Amino acid sequence: MRKGVLEFCILSIIKEGEAYPSDIIEKMKAANLNILEGTLYPLLTRLKNAELLSYRWEESTSGPPRKYFSLTDKGAEFYKELETTWFELANAVRALTRTEQEPIDNNNFNNPQ
Amino acid sequence: MVPIEVTAFDLLKNYTESLNRHFANEEGKEEIINDIESRIGELFQQRINKGATCITEDDVNAIIKNMGRPEEFETMDDTQTASATSSAGQQESTGSSSSSTGHKRLFRNENDKVLGGVCSGLANYFNIDVVVARIIFVILLFSGIGFLTYIIMWIAVPSSSTEQIGGSRRKLFRDPDEKMIGGVCSGIGHYFGIHPWIPRTLFLLPFLSFLSRWGHWGGFWDFGDVIRFTFSPTSLIVYIILWIVIPEALSTSEKLEMKGEKVDMNSIKASVMEEMKGVGKKAEKFGKEASTVINEKASAMASDVKNFSKRNRGGLGNVIAMIAKIFAYFIIGCVCFAFVMALFGLGVFSVGIFPLKDYVLRGGWQNFYAWGTLILFIAVPIIAIITWLIRKIARIKNNSRILSFTFSSLWAIGWVCIILLISSIVRDFKSPSRLDEQPVELVNPQVNKMVVTSSLPFTKKYYGRNWIRFEPFENLIDEDTAYVRNVYVEITKSPNDSFQVTMKKMARGNTRADANSLARLIKFEVEQKDSILLLEKGIAINKTDKFRNQMIVITVYVPVGKQVRISKGIGWPVHIGSRNWDDNWNNDYYDGEQDIRWQSDVDYTMKEDGLYTLDGRKADGWNDKRKQKKTSDTNADEDDNYRYNNEPLNKIDSIKIKLENEKQRVKDSLEKAKEKIEQQLEKFGNNSDNPVPLSAQSPFNNPVMNIN
């Protein structure tokens, strides 16, 4: 996994709404992005310690209470930064690898240029 | 509760151990492990809910496969941690800290070291060149702080090699299995590979001698013996600090690390088998979980608040904040250091005067307050600050809330103790006594010259300036009696032609009656032997009567034309002229210090208008002298020549005076010798028929002696 991509994915999932770690795993699996659950927890803790995420406890019917993560303001800001760099990168890669006939469709990405 | 197979539990335990080791360097280690454990617990619960009777080995394997083994996510870990640090706000510097792993911690760098690796560790931590760090340290070394700092950091900062996962290097832990008190000694024993009883004896040795000394001396020490005296409590304090600072070896891998065995799956498995008897621990864990939930809810809320306040910091702002932080830390450090030193001084001082407490305190509650003050008010903050510093340096984070709460509440109790102690002591010293002067019977009031001296002269005049002295207490402590040198001598003119001596006893107490009765209890012998007036060495104070600032004022009435001399050995202040002691006798003590400028071992003659030295200079009263001192502060050696301050003398005059002085001295000694010889003769000659008349009832009667 490239640097920051995993964080980017996680943050974008959490941005959609509060998320429980196994939800995140499910969603990533659904997007065909397989990661080990064991790697997710340290990542979440690091993001939380960097004050990008916050969480609250919720009682659960099955087992111990669950942590639900949500984005902080700082996290939202950081997400925006990640997003722009990601799309810059993606565009750059696409521009390099595209075949001549295929024009780039810029509209989907909020490219700053 | 989840039923689980023994083998499955074994497997699970191994797994959590491996996770523990993998995240050993991680900041939120506990949290991560907790999250994973609770997730596993949830999965177990789901399995049970689906109808399984018991968690089997297969179940655990499936879960672990889902979660991933630490080795599996180790490969991706480097990139992840790097991105995590970069996500913490410094995206630009992507490749710069490739060697440092994860969240930065201060380590001694074992790979690049000259002495202990402290400098290179610091350089790594602050992202500066090693050479720069070393140069700074060498400069600090010259200023004297560097050496101590280096040693402290060498000890306190963990070495990088000990932190490597699975490293076979030993780590210092407290051993909960072989502990006597806190497991500190056995932990040290494990660390150095020696029997735990060796460090134990080292700790106990000073303590034992402390006890034996206590027994021998009935609780009293000579003051000079500071080192041994303070040493034993020091070992106790060191133990307590180590107890707080060193983590307990709780998990199996920690225990193995403590013993220096290599941590791998097999060794863990072997030692886990020993622990297998206590499967019931699982239940405990669930109980703990509930409490962690509450704790973490609270901390999540706290971090929310922090989030809010910590936003919006730009690059330049960061630098300024950093500088401000360093500056603030420096100031706080200085203040802390001064505070610790002051407390330490206070501690040493109060330990020093502690043996005297029985002479002052009434026992019971006051005793309790005194101990409370010593331990809670003085010792606790010292321990707390040292602990805090070490924890700060070693970056230990858990439990600090409990610690700080304990320390601060103990200190608060200490405050209460000291306030109660002081107020109760003040109450005991509230009212002064008022007793009349009593005449002292003189054997021979008709002598030509009176020499005032003490029966046990203080051979060392500067004894009183010893490092520790509780003001009036002299260094003379017997088994159960302390001597107080609150003795003052006054010299004044006699109304008739014979010497008179009076004694005034004073004390303080809760009420005037108390004070008076205490003053009456003072036993102070004044004895005349020929021309010598012998005073006792001090006021004896025993533990039952207590010290209530008992005080003796001896007034010597010198008839006109006769001589008086205060011998050097007397050691306490002498006043000339008389004063009203009842009014302000308490602060006069310090005025009295100035009166030492009245020269001892010099003869003075009483004339109509006061005392004169033999060469005709007037000996000033204490009042005049004080004025004089103010005007002539620049005079460095005023002790020697204050008498010449009034009017400058030329050299010839001073030589004359010296000669005359010398003459007088020779004359005096001759006279003395004559007296002695005559006395001897009288004793030999007419023993029976002409006994020396003993003192009459009152010294004012002037019994006649025909010696001369």
GROMACS .gro file of C-alpha atoms in nm, chain B residues 382-652:
model
  271
  495ILE     CA    1   1.069   1.572   4.701
  496ILE     CA    2   0.975   1.222   4.598
  497ALA     CA    3   0.698   1.353   4.375
  498ILE     CA    4   0.919   1.594   4.185
  499ILE     CA    5   1.200   1.347   4.138
  500THR     CA    6   0.951   1.089   4.021
  501TRP     CA    7   0.791   1.335   3.788
  502LEU     CA    8   1.124   1.429   3.637
  503ILE     CA    9   1.225   1.071   3.581
  504ARG     CA   10   0.891   0.982   3.434
  505LYS     CA   11   0.909   1.285   3.210
  506ILE     CA   12   1.251   1.184   3.086
  507ALA     CA   13   1.160   0.821   3.042
  508ARG     CA   14   0.825   0.910   2.884
  509ILE     CA   15   0.618   0.688   3.102
  510LYS     CA   16   0.261   0.787   3.061
  511ASN     CA   17   0.020   0.556   3.230
  512ASN     CA   18  -0.117   0.599   3.582
  513SER     CA   19   0.014   0.949   3.623
  514ARG     CA   20  -0.327   1.081   3.721
  515ILE     CA   21  -0.346   0.844   4.015
  516LEU     CA   22   0.006   0.936   4.115
  517SER     CA   23  -0.046   1.307   4.099
  518PHE     CA   24  -0.369   1.277   4.288
  519THR     CA   25  -0.201   1.072   4.559
  520PHE     CA   26   0.091   1.307   4.586
  521SER     CA   27  -0.114   1.621   4.595
  522SER     CA   28  -0.358   1.488   4.850
  523LEU     CA   29  -0.073   1.367   5.070
  524TRP     CA   30   0.087   1.706   5.043
  525ALA     CA   31  -0.238   1.875   5.133
  526ILE     CA   32  -0.250   1.664   5.447
  527GLY     CA   33   0.109   1.772   5.506
  528TRP     CA   34  -0.001   2.134   5.490
  529VAL     CA   35  -0.271   2.068   5.745
  530CYS     CA   36  -0.013   1.901   5.968
  531ILE     CA   37   0.233   2.186   5.952
  532ILE     CA   38  -0.035   2.446   6.018
  533LEU     CA   39  -0.170   2.255   6.316
  534LEU     CA   40   0.183   2.196   6.443
  535ILE     CA   41   0.283   2.558   6.421
  536SER     CA   42  -0.038   2.685   6.573
  537SER     CA   43  -0.018   2.445   6.863
  538ILE     CA   44   0.345   2.531   6.927
  539VAL     CA   45   0.267   2.899   6.912
  540ARG     CA   46  -0.006   2.845   7.167
  541ASP     CA   47   0.246   2.676   7.395
  542PHE     CA   48   0.477   2.973   7.372
  543LYS     CA   49   0.207   3.232   7.407
  544SER     CA   50   0.261   3.401   7.739
  545PRO     CA   51   0.587   3.496   7.907
  546SER     CA   52   0.661   3.443   8.271
  547ARG     CA   53   0.706   3.723   8.518
  548LEU     CA   54   0.927   3.630   8.808
  549ASP     CA   55   1.135   3.861   9.019
  550GLU     CA   56   1.507   3.857   9.024
  551GLN     CA   57   1.662   3.648   9.295
  552PRO     CA   58   1.989   3.732   9.459
  553VAL     CA   59   2.266   3.478   9.422
  554GLU     CA   60   2.465   3.410   9.732
  555LEU     CA   61   2.826   3.502   9.694
  556VAL     CA   62   3.095   3.345   9.902
  557ASN     CA   63   3.310   3.649   9.888
  558PRO     CA   64   3.154   3.966   9.753
  559GLN     CA   65   3.454   4.173   9.852
  560VAL     CA   66   3.701   4.054   9.592
  561ASN     CA   67   3.878   4.312   9.385
  562LYS     CA   68   3.799   4.150   9.060
  563MET     CA   69   3.532   3.919   8.931
  564VAL     CA   70   3.593   3.679   8.643
  565VAL     CA   71   3.274   3.544   8.492
  566THR     CA   72   3.317   3.208   8.326
  567SER     CA   73   3.125   2.892   8.263
  568SER     CA   74   3.194   2.558   8.419
  569LEU     CA   75   3.229   2.388   8.087
  570PRO     CA   76   3.382   2.635   7.856
  571PHE     CA   77   3.298   2.598   7.493
  572THR     CA   78   3.634   2.516   7.360
  573LYS     CA   79   3.516   2.567   7.009
  574LYS     CA   80   3.367   2.906   6.990
  575TYR     CA   81   3.224   2.843   6.648
  576TYR     CA   82   3.045   2.530   6.742
  577GLY     CA   83   2.730   2.730   6.733
  578ARG     CA   84   2.786   2.807   6.369
  579ASN     CA   85   2.771   2.444   6.281
  580TRP     CA   86   2.565   2.356   5.980
  581ILE     CA   87   2.267   2.278   6.191
  582ARG     CA   88   2.156   2.445   6.504
  583PHE     CA   89   1.816   2.494   6.636
  584GLU     CA   90   1.870   2.839   6.766
  585PRO     CA   91   1.920   2.828   7.140
  586PHE     CA   92   2.003   2.459   7.163
  587GLU     CA   93   2.361   2.387   7.226
  588ASN     CA   94   2.535   2.080   7.099
  589LEU     CA   95   2.520   1.921   7.434
  590ILE     CA   96   2.269   1.647   7.447
  591ASP     CA   97   2.291   1.375   7.705
  592GLU     CA   98   2.067   1.080   7.739
  593ASP     CA   99   1.753   1.275   7.817
  594THR     CA  100   1.868   1.627   7.881
  595ALA     CA  101   1.936   1.900   7.632
  596TYR     CA  102   2.120   2.213   7.719
  597VAL     CA  103   1.998   2.547   7.608
  598ARG     CA  104   2.236   2.833   7.610
  599ASN     CA  105   1.982   3.101   7.672
  600VAL     CA  106   2.201   3.258   7.933
  601TYR     CA  107   2.273   3.626   7.930
  602VAL     CA  108   2.511   3.817   8.146
  603GLU     CA  109   2.460   4.178   8.227
  604ILE     CA  110   2.707   4.404   8.395
  605THR     CA  111   2.598   4.707   8.584
  606LYS     CA  112   2.710   4.930   8.867
  607SER     CA  113   2.670   4.811   9.222
  608PRO     CA  114   2.491   5.043   9.467
  609ASN     CA  115   2.746   4.971   9.740
  610ASP     CA  116   3.105   4.857   9.763
  611SER     CA  117   3.058   4.485   9.717
  612PHE     CA  118   2.984   4.257   9.424
  613GLN     CA  119   2.631   4.141   9.389
  614VAL     CA  120   2.486   3.887   9.153
  615THR     CA  121   2.121   3.835   9.076
  616MET     CA  122   1.953   3.579   8.862
  617LYS     CA  123   1.630   3.617   8.671
  618LYS     CA  124   1.455   3.307   8.546
  619MET     CA  125   1.225   3.330   8.251
  620ALA     CA  126   1.017   3.093   8.045
  621ARG     CA  127   0.711   3.087   7.828
  622GLY     CA  128   0.399   2.884   7.844
  623ASN     CA  129   0.040   2.853   7.746
  624THR     CA  130  -0.067   3.065   8.043
  625ARG     CA  131   0.128   3.294   8.269
  626ALA     CA  132   0.094   3.046   8.555
  627ASP     CA  133   0.240   2.772   8.337
  628ALA     CA  134   0.524   2.996   8.235
  629ASN     CA  135   0.595   3.098   8.593
  630SER     CA  136   0.600   2.742   8.720
  631LEU     CA  137   0.827   2.639   8.436
  632ALA     CA  138   1.060   2.926   8.510
  633ARG     CA  139   1.071   2.825   8.873
  634LEU     CA  140   1.175   2.476   8.769
  635ILE     CA  141   1.489   2.603   8.603
  636LYS     CA  142   1.797   2.484   8.786
  637PHE     CA  143   2.094   2.698   8.722
  638GLU     CA  144   2.398   2.692   8.944
  639VAL     CA  145   2.604   3.003   8.999
  640GLU     CA  146   2.901   2.956   9.221
  641GLN     CA  147   3.177   3.182   9.332
  642LYS     CA  148   3.524   3.040   9.367
  643ASP     CA  149   3.765   3.302   9.483
  644SER     CA  150   3.739   3.570   9.222
  645ILE     CA  151   3.576   3.344   8.969
  646LEU     CA  152   3.204   3.342   8.913
  647LEU     CA  153   3.125   3.001   8.775
  648LEU     CA  154   2.810   2.964   8.567
  649GLU     CA  155   2.664   2.639   8.450
  650LYS     CA  156   2.715   2.540   8.091
  651GLY     CA  157   2.355   2.591   8.000
  652ILE     CA  158   2.000   2.548   8.111
  653ALA     CA  159   1.918   2.183   8.140
  654ILE     CA  160   1.595   2.088   7.977
  655ASN     CA  161   1.444   1.746   8.013
  656LYS     CA  162   1.173   1.581   7.816
  657THR     CA  163   0.904   1.617   8.079
  658ASP     CA  164   0.940   1.987   8.136
  659LYS     CA  165   0.994   2.069   7.770
  660PHE     CA  166   1.167   2.360   7.608
  661ARG     CA  167   0.967   2.679   7.644
  662ASN     CA  168   1.242   2.926   7.573
  663GLN     CA  169   1.374   2.909   7.928
  664MET     CA  170   1.614   3.188   7.986
  665ILE     CA  171   1.848   3.309   8.253
  666VAL     CA  172   1.971   3.660   8.296
  667ILE     CA  173   2.263   3.696   8.533
  668THR     CA  174   2.326   4.047   8.644
  669VAL     CA  175   2.663   4.122   8.793
  670TYR     CA  176   2.671   4.438   9.002
  671VAL     CA  177   3.024   4.568   9.004
  672PRO     CA  178   3.120   4.818   9.275
  673VAL     CA  179   3.293   5.134   9.173
  674GLY     CA  180   3.665   5.092   9.149
  675LYS     CA  181   3.661   4.715   9.108
  676GLN     CA  182   3.731   4.509   8.801
  677VAL     CA  183   3.536   4.262   8.600
  678ARG     CA  184   3.622   4.031   8.315
  679ILE     CA  185   3.418   3.798   8.099
  680SER     CA  186   3.617   3.498   8.001
  681LYS     CA  187   3.621   3.394   7.643
  682GLY     CA  188   3.486   3.049   7.694
  683ILE     CA  189   3.150   3.176   7.797
  684GLY     CA  190   3.022   3.185   7.444
  685TRP     CA  191   2.697   3.366   7.502
  686PRO     CA  192   2.616   3.728   7.462
  687VAL     CA  193   2.696   3.972   7.734
  688HIS     CA  194   2.516   4.295   7.782
  689ILE     CA  195   2.642   4.599   7.957
  690GLY     CA  196   2.396   4.808   8.141
  691SER     CA  197   2.054   4.687   8.230
  692ARG     CA  198   1.749   4.637   8.026
  693ASN     CA  199   1.390   4.568   8.079
  694TRP     CA  200   1.380   4.203   7.993
  695ASP     CA  201   1.011   4.162   8.043
  696ASP     CA  202   0.909   4.377   7.756
  697ASN     CA  203   1.098   4.270   7.456
  698TRP     CA  204   1.329   3.999   7.558
  699ASN     CA  205   1.250   3.778   7.268
  700ASN     CA  206   1.391   3.976   6.982
  701ASP     CA  207   1.669   4.114   7.190
  702TYR     CA  208   1.865   3.803   7.133
  703TYR     CA  209   1.972   3.924   6.797
  704ASP     CA  210   2.067   4.262   6.929
  705GLY     CA  211   2.269   4.066   7.174
  706GLU     CA  212   2.474   3.916   6.896
  707GLN     CA  213   2.617   4.257   6.836
  708ASP     CA  214   2.715   4.281   7.194
  709ILE     CA  215   2.971   4.013   7.139
  710ARG     CA  216   3.176   4.305   7.029
  711TRP     CA  217   3.222   4.365   7.392
  712GLN     CA  218   3.554   4.198   7.425
  713SER     CA  219   3.594   3.890   7.626
  714ASP     CA  220   3.911   3.824   7.819
  715VAL     CA  221   3.963   4.194   7.870
  716ASP     CA  222   3.956   4.354   8.213
  717TYR     CA  223   3.720   4.639   8.274
  718THR     CA  224   3.698   4.875   8.566
  719MET     CA  225   3.376   5.017   8.701
  720LYS     CA  226   3.377   5.392   8.746
  721GLU     CA  227   3.110   5.634   8.858
  722ASP     CA  228   2.970   5.672   8.510
  723GLY     CA  229   3.012   5.323   8.374
  724LEU     CA  230   3.267   5.067   8.268
  725TYR     CA  231   3.610   5.155   8.145
  726THR     CA  232   3.890   4.949   8.008
  727LEU     CA  233   4.210   4.962   8.202
  728ASP     CA  234   4.358   5.205   7.956
  729GLY     CA  235   4.085   5.452   8.024
  730ARG     CA  236   3.850   5.395   7.728
  731LYS     CA  237   3.485   5.386   7.804
  732ALA     CA  238   3.310   5.059   7.732
  733ASP     CA  239   2.990   5.156   7.566
  734GLY     CA  240   2.652   5.024   7.649
  735TRP     CA  241   2.479   4.807   7.403
  736ASN     CA  242   2.264   5.089   7.281
  737ASP     CA  243   2.547   5.318   7.191
  738LYS     CA  244   2.733   5.041   7.030
  739ARG     CA  245   2.452   4.962   6.802
  740LYS     CA  246   2.440   5.317   6.682
  741GLN     CA  247   2.810   5.305   6.635
  742LYS     CA  248   2.786   4.996   6.429
  743LYS     CA  249   2.550   5.163   6.193
  744THR     CA  250   2.786   5.451   6.133
  745SER     CA  251   3.097   5.243   6.099
  746ASP     CA  252   2.979   4.959   5.886
  747THR     CA  253   3.269   5.001   5.652
  748ASN     CA  254   3.511   4.917   5.924
  749ALA     CA  255   3.604   4.564   5.844
  750ASP     CA  256   3.784   4.464   6.160
  751GLU     CA  257   3.564   4.646   6.403
  752ASP     CA  258   3.578   4.354   6.640
  753ASP     CA  259   3.933   4.442   6.714
  754ASN     CA  260   3.930   4.812   6.734
  755TYR     CA  261   3.581   4.930   6.792
  756ARG     CA  262   3.705   5.092   7.106
  757TYR     CA  263   3.914   5.325   6.903
  758ASN     CA  264   3.636   5.431   6.681
  759ASN     CA  265   3.530   5.735   6.877
  760GLU     CA  266   3.847   5.929   6.851
  761PRO     CA  267   4.141   5.836   6.638
  762LEU     CA  268   4.455   5.769   6.832
  763ASN     CA  269   4.801   5.823   6.719
  764LYS     CA  270   5.050   5.545   6.728
  765ILE     CA  271   5.237   5.653   7.035
   0.00000   0.00000   0.00000
